Amino acid sequence: MEERIREVLETVLSKVKPTEEEEKRIISVVERIRDLLRGLDVEVHGSFRKGTWLRGDTDVDLFVFFPKEVGKEFLSKEGLDTIKERLKGLEVKMAYAEHPYLIVSLDGIEVDVVPALRVGEGSEAVTAVDRTPFHTMYVTSKLDERGRDQVRLLKRFLKGVGVYGAEIKVLGFSGYVSELLTIYYGSFLEVLKGASKWRPPVKIPLVEEGRQFESPLIIPDPVDPKRNAAAAVSLRSMAIFSLAAREFLVNPSLDFFFPPEPDVGPVLGDVLVTEVEVLEPFVDDVLWGQMRKSLDKAIRALETVGFKVVDYGACEGNGKVYLLIQMESAHIGEYTVYKGPPFYLETSRDFISKNFHVWVGEDGRLYSLKRRHESSPETLVGNSLALKYKHMVRQYWLKEVKDPCMKLFLRKRPLWLK
Amino acid sequence: MEERIREVLETVLSKVKPTEEEEKRIISVVERIRDLLRGLDVEVHGSFRKGTWLRGDTDVDLFVFFPKEVGKEFLSKEGLDTIKERLKGLEVKMAYAEHPYLIVSLDGIEVDVVPALRVGEGSEAVTAVDRTPFHTMYVTSKLDERGRDQVRLLKRFLKGVGVYGAEIKVLGFSGYVSELLTIYYGSFLEVLKGASKWRPPVKIPLVEEGRQFESPLIIPDPVDPKRNAAAAVSLRSMAIFSLAAREFLVNPSLDFFFPPEPDVGPVLGDVLVTEVEVLEPFVDDVLWGQMRKSLDKAIRALETVGFKVVDYGACEGNGKVYLLIQMESAHIGEYTVYKGPPFYLETSRDFISKNFHVWVGEDGRLYSLKRRHESSPETLVGNSLALKYKHMVRQYWLKEVKDPCMKLFLRKRPLWLK
């Protein structure tokens, strides 16, 4: 088994470890942009700087620091303008996270150029990005060449099983969390062994926690212990990772890292698709936050009315977001039966006067039949949508896969399970 | 109110009290048959003898007694043959209860001629009919002319609300039980007042009970206290009577005694009809016993699979028995979702290996989807039928009333409720 695992990991590493040529190309691009920003307080960060990026999937962050005193408002205005001015002539796009930043495309490589405030230590961070230099420092001080490869294996594994990324769309493990887990456990395999035994709440005490956390996975940030670096990890992502880890240790295979294309079987039960097309620019995390809330509201509404929801999820493809709600049946009937009191109780008078359809069951209790307020799943889900962006909606019952992104949801079995 | 009730009861009585002419006609028919049976030990029994029969609805029983010593086998053979021989030339049909008996039709009146054993007292009865002479004696000794009319009101009320008759088809109140209730409470109105306060188990202690009874309504038989005269009364029949009594005392009307024809509304939910046509002679109580068992089995099967049964029942019309099963929806889907253990429990390994469709929910638990063994209500009900008589079955989903007998079931509200 150990032998088989070693083989798999070597194969994975040979695919995810960047080539020297790739590294050189990135360095040259970074240098050209640095040149343009000469005189400003510039630092390279991100997975490229930490040496934990995956081949073909570089995250290069060029941070431009301004004194803490200018305040965070300055960053999105004068700060950003200063940088834009310097980068004139390059292919530059605006992007939005907590604050706006720039994405520069050069020689086939994308570099994020991010204005930030210079603070004395991680816990003084005003915006999330101000903490980044301290993360970089911490990680590079803890990981050697071998350790960096272990992070690469872990990231690829998390991607493969679908739980990589802290964004609301995924609610999974960020790059930084992957690095911290590797530092704590020592190697990729030790991370898996640890995770396979997780029972929430799980604490990874690289440093003592600076306050109490409520999340299923708790990793106090070594550079700011009042913050849980793993706050975004949902119970579901944690469960998937733990189960996949347990399975990999018994049945190792490349499928965990590079899942095959899902096969498409018949649609099981009735799957209602609510196709949302957003008609104006949006911030990913804001949109997905609204999608998640809408979906939760829709599920509550459906279950309250009496539908048996099997599973639900969302995926993105073809410029659209698909909300997928799978139920045992789309048809639960227009009427629902209510069990009333036994005939001999005083309350039975009340039950009779309040219901038109009322009769006596074999058990001597009163029963009634009431029309459901709403029994159309389309309407229930439509009314639950709470999107602030201008958008268009189409709804239909799935007969066949409309977009490849639906395949995994419909499969109802992880690809890494044989 | 008292005034209104008196009016209603007078009207009812004027309709149910037999005319002198009817009585004379019955007497003359009975005398003609007695003549033919001269020399045998013959007695008149039934509601006619007790003076509690309803106009146009006479139950005349001519009992032919044989000495106890001949044994009950004798009754169905030599006993019956002896009687048949005497009645030659009349229109005679065989009928079956606990033992065979004869129905003679003469001058538009039917008389049951029943062979029985002569016993010393009620508790010595070998077959149910041997007890009859003691019932007749008890009832006639306790009821005067006014009391007999009170019984007539009660019987008509029980018929009107659909719970008259001890046969398995009805599981309601027999004529004898109606008489005992009237004797105990003293009048029709006092029976209603008493019944409106019933909370099972209810005991009517005309005599002390000869053993412990389990039924909802317990009336130790005054002529055989080891027997519960009301054993056939189901909880449902008792509940209907009690509720109707309560309602009548507040809103008296003729509808309780002579219900109007049910109006026909739309079919609510999905109603599966299983139409049974029996192809050989049958004993009513035997057939209905089998129908009830089949129906109970069908309901259990449907509910186990996941159907929401609203109500069920059976009715007879057009030479067929219709089993009616009303459910919220006929479509519950071919697959059903199962909730498995949380990911961190040891049992999750088992759940994964035993299920093909398995995934992780937002709550960190495993879920699976299984195909139902059977999701067709037609098949589930069809497989539950346990009829010993040769029969034919048709099944369909009700779109409109196929037989008047279905109307009340479909109405889902008693006709006596305004």
XYZ file of C-alpha atoms in Angstrom, chain B:
418
model
C -84.363 24.433 21.293
C -86.345 21.869 23.269
C -89.349 22.904 21.173
C -87.402 22.460 17.914
C -86.141 19.036 19.013
C -89.689 17.929 19.921
C -90.899 18.973 16.463
C -88.143 17.036 14.707
C -88.738 13.892 16.761
C -92.488 14.003 16.145
C -91.904 14.259 12.429
C -89.449 11.359 12.493
C -91.806 9.217 14.504
C -94.668 9.878 12.112
C -92.453 8.479 9.355
C -90.914 5.475 11.091
C -93.767 4.184 13.216
C -95.446 1.267 11.394
C -99.059 1.683 10.346
C -101.746 -0.571 11.746
C -102.264 -1.928 8.268
C -98.611 -2.895 7.938
C -98.724 -4.645 11.299
C -101.847 -6.604 10.306
C -100.241 -7.708 7.061
C -97.170 -8.982 8.871
C -99.258 -10.824 11.438
C -101.232 -12.563 8.723
C -98.049 -13.653 6.899
C -96.515 -14.950 10.150
C -99.672 -16.904 10.949
C -99.661 -18.559 7.516
C -96.096 -19.764 8.007
C -96.746 -20.867 11.624
C -99.599 -22.993 10.310
C -97.215 -24.841 8.028
C -94.834 -25.432 10.939
C -97.550 -26.651 13.319
C -96.285 -29.297 15.761
C -92.732 -27.876 15.797
C -91.460 -25.681 18.666
C -91.919 -22.293 16.952
C -91.548 -18.751 18.357
C -91.631 -15.318 16.773
C -88.618 -13.102 17.496
C -86.779 -10.121 16.021
C -87.715 -6.447 16.015
C -91.261 -7.290 14.965
C -91.852 -9.331 18.085
C -90.164 -6.686 20.266
C -92.229 -3.941 18.635
C -89.168 -1.870 17.729
C -89.127 -2.256 13.969
C -89.150 0.675 11.551
C -91.908 1.136 9.034
C -91.178 -0.786 5.835
C -88.118 -2.347 7.389
C -89.390 -5.331 9.335
C -87.127 -7.952 10.718
C -89.385 -10.982 11.450
C -87.603 -14.035 12.757
C -89.469 -17.321 13.139
C -87.361 -19.542 15.357
C -87.789 -23.285 15.211
C -86.280 -24.838 18.328
C -84.840 -28.298 18.685
C -83.718 -29.889 21.953
C -80.212 -28.870 23.037
C -79.147 -32.516 22.960
C -79.355 -32.855 19.120
C -76.249 -30.639 18.829
C -75.516 -27.796 16.453
C -74.510 -29.984 13.501
C -78.107 -31.239 13.451
C -79.451 -27.721 12.862
C -77.750 -27.206 9.487
C -78.772 -30.659 8.253
C -81.803 -32.548 9.601
C -83.174 -29.434 11.311
C -83.088 -27.364 8.161
C -84.427 -30.218 6.022
C -87.404 -30.714 8.335
C -88.318 -27.033 7.967
C -87.728 -26.968 4.194
C -90.035 -29.937 3.775
C -92.843 -28.059 5.576
C -92.388 -24.879 3.517
C -92.540 -26.602 0.124
C -94.478 -24.527 -2.364
C -93.436 -21.152 -0.859
C -90.717 -18.889 -2.268
C -87.742 -19.916 -0.091
C -84.056 -18.899 -0.278
C -81.110 -20.255 1.661
C -79.014 -17.735 3.574
C -75.850 -18.071 5.620
C -74.798 -16.535 8.906
C -73.091 -18.564 11.647
C -75.412 -21.334 10.352
C -77.661 -21.617 7.352
C -81.265 -20.426 7.621
C -84.171 -19.780 5.263
C -85.731 -16.585 3.942
C -89.388 -16.915 3.015
C -90.986 -14.226 0.832
C -94.719 -13.966 1.140
C -97.091 -11.114 0.274
C -94.172 -8.717 -0.110
C -92.785 -9.521 3.325
C -89.612 -11.456 4.127
C -89.524 -13.780 7.101
C -86.326 -15.441 8.321
C -86.942 -18.993 9.463
C -84.089 -19.976 11.750
C -83.363 -23.351 13.337
C -81.999 -23.008 16.890
C -81.287 -25.004 20.036
C -83.538 -24.698 23.065
C -81.373 -23.819 26.066
C -82.264 -23.079 29.693
C -80.693 -19.591 29.845
C -78.743 -17.098 27.708
C -75.322 -18.074 29.022
C -75.865 -21.664 27.840
C -76.215 -20.605 24.188
C -74.368 -22.892 21.798
C -74.844 -20.706 18.724
C -75.544 -16.969 18.671
C -79.214 -17.462 17.793
C -79.925 -19.639 20.856
C -79.637 -16.468 22.931
C -82.403 -14.687 21.001
C -85.426 -15.799 23.057
C -83.781 -14.366 26.175
C -83.059 -11.059 24.399
C -86.714 -10.882 23.374
C -87.848 -11.564 26.923
C -85.498 -9.000 28.429
C -86.363 -6.236 25.971
C -90.124 -6.743 26.031
C -90.096 -6.784 29.843
C -88.259 -3.431 29.941
C -89.893 -1.398 27.174
C -93.425 -0.041 27.085
C -95.056 1.554 24.013
C -93.246 4.866 24.616
C -89.919 3.076 25.108
C -90.370 1.168 21.848
C -90.840 4.447 19.977
C -87.663 5.791 21.584
C -85.833 2.780 20.156
C -87.297 3.549 16.735
C -85.951 7.115 16.924
C -82.514 5.843 17.917
C -82.379 3.226 15.163
C -83.371 5.788 12.555
C -80.748 8.220 13.881
C -78.041 5.530 13.745
C -79.075 4.637 10.193
C -79.074 8.298 9.199
C -75.534 8.909 10.411
C -74.369 5.600 8.914
C -73.520 3.495 11.950
C -76.505 1.131 12.245
C -75.717 -2.563 12.000
C -73.297 -4.928 13.700
C -72.187 -6.575 10.463
C -68.525 -6.270 9.518
C -69.378 -3.968 6.632
C -70.593 -1.366 9.156
C -69.130 -2.301 12.564
C -71.876 -0.223 14.128
C -74.766 -0.522 16.587
C -77.077 -3.547 16.352
C -80.831 -3.372 16.974
C -80.304 -5.063 20.325
C -77.640 -2.508 21.324
C -80.070 0.290 20.375
C -82.643 -1.304 22.664
C -80.196 -1.719 25.536
C -79.003 1.895 25.247
C -82.609 3.108 25.329
C -83.361 0.933 28.361
C -80.266 2.210 30.166
C -80.652 5.922 29.452
C -84.460 5.934 29.467
C -85.200 7.816 26.238
C -83.788 8.718 22.840
C -82.751 12.185 23.972
C -81.073 10.853 27.094
C -79.137 8.378 24.933
C -77.895 11.314 22.829
C -76.990 13.346 25.899
C -75.097 10.389 27.318
C -73.353 9.573 24.041
C -72.329 13.189 23.502
C -70.161 12.865 26.633
C -68.685 9.438 25.866
C -64.960 8.990 26.263
C -63.837 5.432 25.556
C -63.831 2.942 27.117
C -67.511 3.532 27.933
C -69.407 1.071 30.137
C -73.186 0.679 30.130
C -73.703 -1.390 33.309
C -77.238 -2.740 32.937
C -75.729 -5.751 34.674
C -72.259 -6.332 36.116
C -69.742 -7.442 33.502
C -69.031 -11.176 33.570
C -65.414 -10.699 32.503
C -63.058 -7.946 31.356
C -63.737 -6.478 27.923
C -61.346 -4.556 25.658
C -63.791 -2.802 23.317
C -64.364 0.964 23.239
C -68.056 0.411 24.081
C -68.895 -2.187 26.705
C -72.487 -3.341 27.292
C -72.490 -6.607 29.231
C -75.392 -8.589 27.806
C -78.064 -8.773 30.562
C -78.883 -12.334 29.513
C -75.216 -13.412 29.311
C -72.873 -10.990 31.116
C -69.749 -12.779 29.849
C -70.601 -11.373 26.439
C -70.209 -7.740 25.326
C -73.352 -6.951 23.340
C -71.525 -3.965 21.786
C -68.361 -5.862 20.803
C -68.891 -5.044 17.130
C -69.019 -1.259 17.647
C -65.775 0.210 16.272
C -64.085 3.268 17.693
C -64.978 5.050 14.474
C -68.712 4.223 14.682
C -68.747 5.243 18.315
C -67.020 8.533 17.469
C -69.419 9.315 14.633
C -72.429 8.636 16.861
C -71.043 10.713 19.718
C -70.202 13.677 17.461
C -73.546 13.504 15.683
C -75.338 13.348 19.045
C -73.479 16.413 20.273
C -74.271 18.276 17.078
C -77.941 17.272 17.075
C -78.462 18.600 20.592
C -77.220 22.000 19.397
C -78.522 21.992 15.827
C -81.427 19.553 15.616
C -82.639 18.697 12.134
C -84.236 15.941 10.098
C -80.945 15.518 8.204
C -79.598 13.334 11.006
C -82.420 10.826 10.429
C -82.984 11.244 6.717
C -79.790 12.565 5.180
C -80.091 14.353 1.851
C -78.414 12.905 -1.220
C -74.707 13.887 -1.028
C -73.722 16.635 -3.435
C -70.768 15.794 -5.636
C -67.767 18.088 -5.637
C -64.392 17.606 -7.287
C -62.243 14.619 -6.252
C -59.696 15.926 -3.721
C -56.227 14.446 -3.954
C -55.831 11.181 -5.852
C -58.373 8.446 -5.194
C -57.502 4.918 -6.255
C -60.534 2.706 -6.807
C -60.147 -1.051 -6.616
C -63.360 -2.499 -7.963
C -64.018 -6.077 -6.866
C -66.649 -8.265 -8.435
C -67.196 -11.533 -6.585
C -67.993 -14.383 -8.953
C -69.499 -16.960 -6.574
C -72.060 -16.995 -3.725
C -70.643 -15.478 -0.567
C -71.515 -14.869 3.081
C -71.634 -11.104 3.577
C -69.691 -11.016 6.820
C -67.038 -13.371 5.491
C -66.529 -11.281 2.367
C -66.436 -8.002 4.287
C -64.041 -9.466 6.805
C -61.691 -10.257 3.935
C -62.235 -6.795 2.416
C -61.364 -5.082 5.687
C -58.205 -7.144 6.113
C -57.188 -6.448 2.525
C -57.773 -2.742 2.959
C -55.787 -2.582 6.207
C -52.926 -4.463 4.579
C -53.009 -2.139 1.568
C -52.894 0.982 3.746
C -49.931 -0.360 5.722
C -48.123 -1.196 2.475
C -48.775 2.254 0.990
C -47.689 4.097 4.123
C -44.560 2.000 4.498
C -43.524 2.924 0.981
C -44.156 6.608 1.674
C -47.594 7.451 0.317
C -49.618 9.870 2.413
C -52.993 8.233 2.842
C -55.758 10.735 3.501
C -58.654 8.340 4.112
C -59.883 4.935 3.019
C -63.108 3.054 2.948
C -65.281 0.660 1.002
C -68.771 0.749 -0.390
C -71.073 -1.552 -2.264
C -73.083 -0.814 -5.341
C -74.095 -2.276 -8.643
C -73.117 -5.776 -7.487
C -69.554 -4.676 -6.804
C -67.473 -3.685 -3.830
C -65.379 -0.563 -4.290
C -62.277 -0.156 -2.150
C -61.518 3.565 -2.039
C -58.089 4.853 -1.085
C -57.554 8.581 -1.085
C -53.984 9.879 -0.970
C -52.381 13.279 -1.145
C -50.591 12.320 -4.330
C -50.274 9.240 -6.484
C -46.717 10.248 -7.380
C -44.102 10.007 -4.674
C -41.169 9.327 -6.943
C -39.243 6.224 -7.792
C -36.385 7.056 -5.431
C -36.284 7.918 -1.783
C -33.592 9.675 0.205
C -31.991 8.080 3.280
C -30.137 10.002 5.956
C -26.937 8.271 6.968
C -24.495 8.834 9.831
C -22.270 11.908 10.289
C -19.005 11.527 8.347
C -16.858 11.062 11.439
C -18.641 7.983 12.780
C -17.204 4.552 12.149
C -20.588 3.481 10.656
C -20.077 5.852 7.737
C -17.657 3.312 6.130
C -20.469 0.816 6.180
C -22.984 3.262 4.752
C -20.636 4.064 1.876
C -19.956 0.453 1.041
C -23.637 -0.480 1.146
C -24.963 2.323 -1.045
C -24.098 3.291 -4.561
C -25.657 6.738 -4.490
C -24.040 8.416 -1.547
C -23.063 12.025 -0.902
C -22.418 14.540 1.875
C -25.073 17.011 2.985
C -24.538 20.505 4.394
C -24.922 19.016 7.862
C -21.862 16.787 7.357
C -23.972 13.635 7.245
C -23.983 11.045 4.528
C -27.095 10.650 2.428
C -28.151 8.090 -0.092
C -30.835 7.598 -2.676
C -32.524 4.250 -3.064
C -34.963 2.984 -5.596
C -38.237 2.040 -3.948
C -39.043 -1.662 -4.195
C -42.454 -0.726 -5.440
C -43.844 2.719 -6.098
C -47.046 1.887 -7.940
C -50.089 2.200 -5.657
C -52.043 -0.070 -7.991
C -49.561 -2.893 -7.485
C -49.260 -2.328 -3.738
C -53.025 -2.458 -3.296
C -53.445 -5.308 -5.768
C -50.898 -7.404 -3.868
C -52.712 -6.744 -0.602
C -56.009 -8.244 -1.716
C -56.678 -11.425 0.241
C -60.062 -12.651 -0.970
C -60.917 -16.304 -0.766
C -63.882 -16.068 -3.132
C -63.402 -16.201 -6.876
C -63.362 -12.593 -8.035
C -62.405 -10.073 -10.696
C -60.548 -6.799 -10.072
C -60.366 -3.495 -11.935
C -58.345 -0.524 -10.748
C -58.474 3.112 -11.787
C -57.881 6.621 -10.526
C -61.158 8.317 -9.843
C -61.981 11.269 -12.048
C -65.711 11.369 -11.320
C -68.159 9.427 -9.173
C -68.627 5.981 -10.736
C -71.280 4.755 -8.316
C -73.593 6.691 -5.976
C -72.178 4.738 -3.038
C -68.891 6.680 -3.406
C -70.472 10.065 -2.876
C -70.330 10.206 0.901
C -66.744 8.990 1.011
C -65.693 11.645 -1.456
C -67.587 14.432 0.283
C -65.285 14.367 3.320
C -67.878 15.984 5.551
C -70.863 14.413 7.308
C -74.175 15.380 5.752
C -75.551 16.416 9.153
C -72.944 19.154 9.527
C -74.312 22.406 8.160
